[in-house]
Amino acid sequence: MKSTPISLIAGVVALAAVTGLAALTVPGGEGVVEAKAAARLPVERSSLLCPAPSTSDVAETTYTSFTPAGKDGGEAGAAELKPADPLPADEDAPTDEEKAEGDEEKADADEEKADADEEKAPDGKPVISLKDLGKPATADTSKSDAPALVGTATGRLAPGWTAQQTTTAAAGGARGLLGVSCTAPDTDFWFPGASTGEGRQDYVHLTNPDDTAAVADIELYGAEGPLESAVGEGITVPARSSVPMLISTLTGEAAENVTVHVTTRTGRVGAVVSAAEDEVGSDWLAASADPAGTQILPGIPADATSVRLVAFAPGEADADVKVQLLGKTGPLSPAGNATLHIKSQMTASVDLKDVTRGEPGSLRLSPTDGSTTPVVAALRVVRGTGAKQEVAFIPATGPVGERASVADNRAKGSVLSLTAPGETAEVKVTASAGSGGGEATAKTYTVKGGTTMEITPEVPAGLKGGYALTVEPESGGPVHAARTLTIAEGGVGMFTVQTLPDDEGAVEVPAVEQDLSVLDD
């Protein structure tokens, strides 16, 4: 999702109101001065939110923080991820004494637990701090009660700041490799691909970065339309805290494919869905790109054994979209699924099976009749069979734009997918220095129009630790990108996919010119 630098824009608007008008209107009616073009300047502050990683006792989580090297030094700054505050106690809940009526042993046990919880409570110290441009910082935890993280980057560390949370759960119902790029706060999120069906445990994690409470609404849409929910409205997310909501408890209706819509009445939140599927695996489902007539879902692995497309039309009109796989040689339509009809306010899905047939690809959804009815979409992707299955999700994503980065790449197991849905594009891919040492390396690739290119990045020389990948289109048409990280664990090729939308490291600032002569009589 997009994170708009509200304070910067508000300041510019206010400045324009005082002085900008004078630059446009000349006293005495002598004409109008042509306004200067807006300049693109690096952002000075970025915010990221990471959900609580896992409740599993056998899970291990790695946090990676990274800001790509910029074109100028900029002012010194900081980039830190700190623990979210614990949720306040429910004052309306009955006390242990009321429930146990004098059970002293239970009261003593509760007191001991409270003391232990206080010792484990976040102390406000950063979990991870980034010091250098172009070199990632990492931190690890194996705590089952690891909290969500709230982060801010300022100064030269703000433009393009990204953070990755990667959890390996080797056993249990949440087995899998769960990866998510920490999200920027926003007010509107769409999650096609969630579920309230049997065998799925899906949670919406809402994290509030601000010092005042946020109020959010969660709407659910199934194949027949909205799902009834009495508890999805007016959810309070306390200041600098995170609230997980089990989706199946928000409605009494079981639905295999659900679109989740998160909005805020007041404040803003970071939102992401964790999905665990019995006997298949688990991963994070990030938000789809904003509703649009055309959507690109990049980075379907070549060896995918099952691909399910889930799409939703949030407007009042139905959508008919053309479904195309952008492969190594060009676009083609999946047999029997060349088009998809998406009814308004209803979640549509189609099983594309092993659509890639041994070659990497990306999916393009585009209007069949030239209309621009907006849709959102995501893919549920499975690799492996039987007891060795593993699942991941690929949401529709915007183009890389000027630049995008993805953190937490390993010496082995990282694959980058580049898709040029229109014109051929030249793309520079930079592998950063390692978190523990190594030298950055860069290489340029040509991605032919209408195709997907899968590359194994060149590992930085002398690599120690993990590294980040930065993608920068240099010429040609737009490029969409995704990174697949694979880790073998217990004979299972566990994997996760992260998309790379534009990092929004720069913002357009209108040029203004002070001219106080307009105040003359």
JSON list of C-alpha atoms in Angstrom, two decimals, residues 51-169:
[
{"chain": "A", "resi": 51, "resn": "PRO", "atom": "CA", "xyz": [3.28, -7.97, 12.86]},
{"chain": "A", "resi": 52, "resn": "ALA", "atom": "CA", "xyz": [3.89, -10.32, 15.79]},
{"chain": "A", "resi": 53, "resn": "PRO", "atom": "CA", "xyz": [5.78, -13.15, 14.05]},
{"chain": "A", "resi": 54, "resn": "SER", "atom": "CA", "xyz": [4.59, -16.44, 15.56]},
{"chain": "A", "resi": 55, "resn": "THR", "atom": "CA", "xyz": [3.19, -18.16, 18.64]},
{"chain": "A", "resi": 56, "resn": "SER", "atom": "CA", "xyz": [5.05, -21.38, 17.91]},
{"chain": "A", "resi": 57, "resn": "ASP", "atom": "CA", "xyz": [7.65, -22.61, 20.40]},
{"chain": "A", "resi": 58, "resn": "VAL", "atom": "CA", "xyz": [9.77, -23.97, 17.56]},
{"chain": "A", "resi": 59, "resn": "ALA", "atom": "CA", "xyz": [9.74, -20.88, 15.34]},
{"chain": "A", "resi": 60, "resn": "GLU", "atom": "CA", "xyz": [12.80, -18.75, 14.63]},
{"chain": "A", "resi": 61, "resn": "THR", "atom": "CA", "xyz": [12.47, -15.24, 13.25]},
{"chain": "A", "resi": 62, "resn": "THR", "atom": "CA", "xyz": [14.99, -13.02, 11.49]},
{"chain": "A", "resi": 63, "resn": "TYR", "atom": "CA", "xyz": [14.45, -9.28, 11.10]},
{"chain": "A", "resi": 64, "resn": "THR", "atom": "CA", "xyz": [16.35, -7.45, 8.36]},
{"chain": "A", "resi": 65, "resn": "SER", "atom": "CA", "xyz": [16.44, -3.66, 7.96]},
{"chain": "A", "resi": 66, "resn": "PHE", "atom": "CA", "xyz": [17.86, -1.95, 4.88]},
{"chain": "A", "resi": 67, "resn": "THR", "atom": "CA", "xyz": [18.09, 1.41, 3.14]},
{"chain": "A", "resi": 68, "resn": "PRO", "atom": "CA", "xyz": [19.71, 1.53, -0.32]},
{"chain": "A", "resi": 69, "resn": "ALA", "atom": "CA", "xyz": [22.57, 3.93, -0.91]},
{"chain": "A", "resi": 70, "resn": "GLY", "atom": "CA", "xyz": [21.24, 7.26, -2.14]},
{"chain": "A", "resi": 71, "resn": "LYS", "atom": "CA", "xyz": [22.59, 9.77, -4.65]},
{"chain": "A", "resi": 72, "resn": "ASP", "atom": "CA", "xyz": [23.54, 12.23, -1.93]},
{"chain": "A", "resi": 73, "resn": "GLY", "atom": "CA", "xyz": [24.53, 12.04, 1.69]},
{"chain": "A", "resi": 74, "resn": "GLY", "atom": "CA", "xyz": [21.56, 13.84, 3.19]},
{"chain": "A", "resi": 75, "resn": "GLU", "atom": "CA", "xyz": [21.22, 14.63, 6.87]},
{"chain": "A", "resi": 76, "resn": "ALA", "atom": "CA", "xyz": [22.15, 12.09, 9.52]},
{"chain": "A", "resi": 77, "resn": "GLY", "atom": "CA", "xyz": [19.22, 10.06, 10.75]},
{"chain": "A", "resi": 78, "resn": "ALA", "atom": "CA", "xyz": [18.15, 6.85, 12.45]},
{"chain": "A", "resi": 79, "resn": "ALA", "atom": "CA", "xyz": [16.13, 3.77, 11.51]},
{"chain": "A", "resi": 80, "resn": "GLU", "atom": "CA", "xyz": [14.81, 1.70, 14.40]},
{"chain": "A", "resi": 81, "resn": "LEU", "atom": "CA", "xyz": [12.19, -0.98, 14.96]},
{"chain": "A", "resi": 82, "resn": "LYS", "atom": "CA", "xyz": [10.89, -1.06, 18.53]},
{"chain": "A", "resi": 83, "resn": "PRO", "atom": "CA", "xyz": [8.45, -3.44, 20.26]},
{"chain": "A", "resi": 84, "resn": "ALA", "atom": "CA", "xyz": [4.81, -2.43, 20.17]},
{"chain": "A", "resi": 85, "resn": "ASP", "atom": "CA", "xyz": [3.24, -1.74, 23.55]},
{"chain": "A", "resi": 86, "resn": "PRO", "atom": "CA", "xyz": [1.38, -4.63, 25.22]},
{"chain": "A", "resi": 87, "resn": "LEU", "atom": "CA", "xyz": [-2.39, -4.45, 24.99]},
{"chain": "A", "resi": 88, "resn": "PRO", "atom": "CA", "xyz": [-4.09, -2.96, 28.06]},
{"chain": "A", "resi": 89, "resn": "ALA", "atom": "CA", "xyz": [-5.88, -5.34, 30.42]},
{"chain": "A", "resi": 90, "resn": "ASP", "atom": "CA", "xyz": [-9.65, -5.75, 30.00]},
{"chain": "A", "resi": 91, "resn": "GLU", "atom": "CA", "xyz": [-11.04, -3.84, 32.98]},
{"chain": "A", "resi": 92, "resn": "ASP", "atom": "CA", "xyz": [-14.51, -5.33, 32.47]},
{"chain": "A", "resi": 93, "resn": "ALA", "atom": "CA", "xyz": [-13.28, -8.92, 32.70]},
{"chain": "A", "resi": 94, "resn": "PRO", "atom": "CA", "xyz": [-13.98, -10.74, 36.00]},
{"chain": "A", "resi": 95, "resn": "THR", "atom": "CA", "xyz": [-11.04, -11.02, 38.35]},
{"chain": "A", "resi": 96, "resn": "ASP", "atom": "CA", "xyz": [-9.51, -14.32, 39.32]},
{"chain": "A", "resi": 97, "resn": "GLU", "atom": "CA", "xyz": [-10.91, -13.88, 42.85]},
{"chain": "A", "resi": 98, "resn": "GLU", "atom": "CA", "xyz": [-14.42, -13.47, 41.50]},
{"chain": "A", "resi": 99, "resn": "LYS", "atom": "CA", "xyz": [-14.09, -16.55, 39.32]},
{"chain": "A", "resi": 100, "resn": "ALA", "atom": "CA", "xyz": [-12.24, -18.71, 41.85]},
{"chain": "A", "resi": 101, "resn": "GLU", "atom": "CA", "xyz": [-13.89, -17.40, 45.05]},
{"chain": "A", "resi": 102, "resn": "GLY", "atom": "CA", "xyz": [-10.95, -17.64, 47.35]},
{"chain": "A", "resi": 103, "resn": "ASP", "atom": "CA", "xyz": [-8.83, -20.18, 45.52]},
{"chain": "A", "resi": 104, "resn": "GLU", "atom": "CA", "xyz": [-5.55, -19.00, 47.04]},
{"chain": "A", "resi": 105, "resn": "GLU", "atom": "CA", "xyz": [-3.36, -21.34, 45.05]},
{"chain": "A", "resi": 106, "resn": "LYS", "atom": "CA", "xyz": [-4.77, -20.07, 41.78]},
{"chain": "A", "resi": 107, "resn": "ALA", "atom": "CA", "xyz": [-4.38, -16.47, 42.93]},
{"chain": "A", "resi": 108, "resn": "ASP", "atom": "CA", "xyz": [-0.75, -17.08, 43.81]},
{"chain": "A", "resi": 109, "resn": "ALA", "atom": "CA", "xyz": [-0.13, -18.68, 40.42]},
{"chain": "A", "resi": 110, "resn": "ASP", "atom": "CA", "xyz": [-1.75, -15.73, 38.66]},
{"chain": "A", "resi": 111, "resn": "GLU", "atom": "CA", "xyz": [0.43, -13.33, 40.64]},
{"chain": "A", "resi": 112, "resn": "GLU", "atom": "CA", "xyz": [3.57, -15.20, 39.66]},
{"chain": "A", "resi": 113, "resn": "LYS", "atom": "CA", "xyz": [2.48, -15.17, 36.01]},
{"chain": "A", "resi": 114, "resn": "ALA", "atom": "CA", "xyz": [1.80, -11.43, 36.18]},
{"chain": "A", "resi": 115, "resn": "ASP", "atom": "CA", "xyz": [5.29, -10.83, 37.54]},
{"chain": "A", "resi": 116, "resn": "ALA", "atom": "CA", "xyz": [6.77, -12.94, 34.74]},
{"chain": "A", "resi": 117, "resn": "ASP", "atom": "CA", "xyz": [4.73, -11.08, 32.11]},
{"chain": "A", "resi": 118, "resn": "GLU", "atom": "CA", "xyz": [5.97, -7.77, 33.50]},
{"chain": "A", "resi": 119, "resn": "GLU", "atom": "CA", "xyz": [9.55, -8.95, 33.18]},
{"chain": "A", "resi": 120, "resn": "LYS", "atom": "CA", "xyz": [8.91, -9.92, 29.54]},
{"chain": "A", "resi": 121, "resn": "ALA", "atom": "CA", "xyz": [7.09, -6.70, 28.66]},
{"chain": "A", "resi": 122, "resn": "PRO", "atom": "CA", "xyz": [8.76, -4.57, 25.96]},
{"chain": "A", "resi": 123, "resn": "ASP", "atom": "CA", "xyz": [11.20, -2.06, 27.42]},
{"chain": "A", "resi": 124, "resn": "GLY", "atom": "CA", "xyz": [11.16, 0.32, 24.46]},
{"chain": "A", "resi": 125, "resn": "LYS", "atom": "CA", "xyz": [14.67, -0.52, 23.33]},
{"chain": "A", "resi": 126, "resn": "PRO", "atom": "CA", "xyz": [15.09, -1.10, 19.58]},
{"chain": "A", "resi": 127, "resn": "VAL", "atom": "CA", "xyz": [14.95, -4.69, 18.44]},
{"chain": "A", "resi": 128, "resn": "ILE", "atom": "CA", "xyz": [17.01, -3.66, 15.42]},
{"chain": "A", "resi": 129, "resn": "SER", "atom": "CA", "xyz": [18.82, -0.44, 14.49]},
{"chain": "A", "resi": 130, "resn": "LEU", "atom": "CA", "xyz": [20.17, 0.42, 11.05]},
{"chain": "A", "resi": 131, "resn": "LYS", "atom": "CA", "xyz": [23.41, 2.42, 10.96]},
{"chain": "A", "resi": 132, "resn": "ASP", "atom": "CA", "xyz": [24.64, 2.40, 7.36]},
{"chain": "A", "resi": 133, "resn": "LEU", "atom": "CA", "xyz": [23.26, 2.96, 3.87]},
{"chain": "A", "resi": 134, "resn": "GLY", "atom": "CA", "xyz": [23.62, 0.04, 1.48]},
{"chain": "A", "resi": 135, "resn": "LYS", "atom": "CA", "xyz": [24.29, -2.52, 4.22]},
{"chain": "A", "resi": 136, "resn": "PRO", "atom": "CA", "xyz": [21.49, -4.43, 5.99]},
{"chain": "A", "resi": 137, "resn": "ALA", "atom": "CA", "xyz": [21.24, -4.90, 9.75]},
{"chain": "A", "resi": 138, "resn": "THR", "atom": "CA", "xyz": [19.77, -8.09, 11.21]},
{"chain": "A", "resi": 139, "resn": "ALA", "atom": "CA", "xyz": [18.36, -9.40, 14.50]},
{"chain": "A", "resi": 140, "resn": "ASP", "atom": "CA", "xyz": [16.97, -12.78, 15.54]},
{"chain": "A", "resi": 141, "resn": "THR", "atom": "CA", "xyz": [14.44, -14.09, 18.04]},
{"chain": "A", "resi": 142, "resn": "SER", "atom": "CA", "xyz": [13.00, -17.49, 18.94]},
{"chain": "A", "resi": 143, "resn": "LYS", "atom": "CA", "xyz": [10.46, -16.19, 21.48]},
{"chain": "A", "resi": 144, "resn": "SER", "atom": "CA", "xyz": [6.93, -17.46, 21.00]},
{"chain": "A", "resi": 145, "resn": "ASP", "atom": "CA", "xyz": [5.62, -14.18, 22.42]},
{"chain": "A", "resi": 146, "resn": "ALA", "atom": "CA", "xyz": [7.76, -11.85, 20.30]},
{"chain": "A", "resi": 147, "resn": "PRO", "atom": "CA", "xyz": [5.77, -8.63, 19.87]},
{"chain": "A", "resi": 148, "resn": "ALA", "atom": "CA", "xyz": [4.86, -6.64, 16.80]},
{"chain": "A", "resi": 149, "resn": "LEU", "atom": "CA", "xyz": [7.35, -3.91, 15.91]},
{"chain": "A", "resi": 150, "resn": "VAL", "atom": "CA", "xyz": [6.81, -0.21, 15.25]},
{"chain": "A", "resi": 151, "resn": "GLY", "atom": "CA", "xyz": [9.54, 1.51, 13.27]},
{"chain": "A", "resi": 152, "resn": "THR", "atom": "CA", "xyz": [10.62, 4.94, 12.07]},
{"chain": "A", "resi": 153, "resn": "ALA", "atom": "CA", "xyz": [13.46, 6.04, 9.80]},
{"chain": "A", "resi": 154, "resn": "THR", "atom": "CA", "xyz": [14.62, 9.64, 9.49]},
{"chain": "A", "resi": 155, "resn": "GLY", "atom": "CA", "xyz": [17.15, 11.68, 7.56]},
{"chain": "A", "resi": 156, "resn": "ARG", "atom": "CA", "xyz": [19.33, 9.88, 5.03]},
{"chain": "A", "resi": 157, "resn": "LEU", "atom": "CA", "xyz": [18.06, 6.47, 6.22]},
{"chain": "A", "resi": 158, "resn": "ALA", "atom": "CA", "xyz": [14.42, 7.26, 5.36]},
{"chain": "A", "resi": 159, "resn": "PRO", "atom": "CA", "xyz": [14.34, 7.16, 1.51]},
{"chain": "A", "resi": 160, "resn": "GLY", "atom": "CA", "xyz": [13.67, 3.59, 0.40]},
{"chain": "A", "resi": 161, "resn": "TRP", "atom": "CA", "xyz": [13.81, 2.11, 3.92]},
{"chain": "A", "resi": 162, "resn": "THR", "atom": "CA", "xyz": [12.54, -1.47, 3.94]},
{"chain": "A", "resi": 163, "resn": "ALA", "atom": "CA", "xyz": [12.36, -4.23, 6.53]},
{"chain": "A", "resi": 164, "resn": "GLN", "atom": "CA", "xyz": [11.69, -7.94, 6.19]},
{"chain": "A", "resi": 165, "resn": "GLN", "atom": "CA", "xyz": [10.42, -10.37, 8.81]},
{"chain": "A", "resi": 166, "resn": "THR", "atom": "CA", "xyz": [11.16, -14.03, 8.05]},
{"chain": "A", "resi": 167, "resn": "THR", "atom": "CA", "xyz": [9.99, -16.84, 10.32]},
{"chain": "A", "resi": 168, "resn": "THR", "atom": "CA", "xyz": [10.91, -20.51, 9.98]},
{"chain": "A", "resi": 169, "resn": "ALA", "atom": "CA", "xyz": [8.52, -22.89, 11.75]}
]
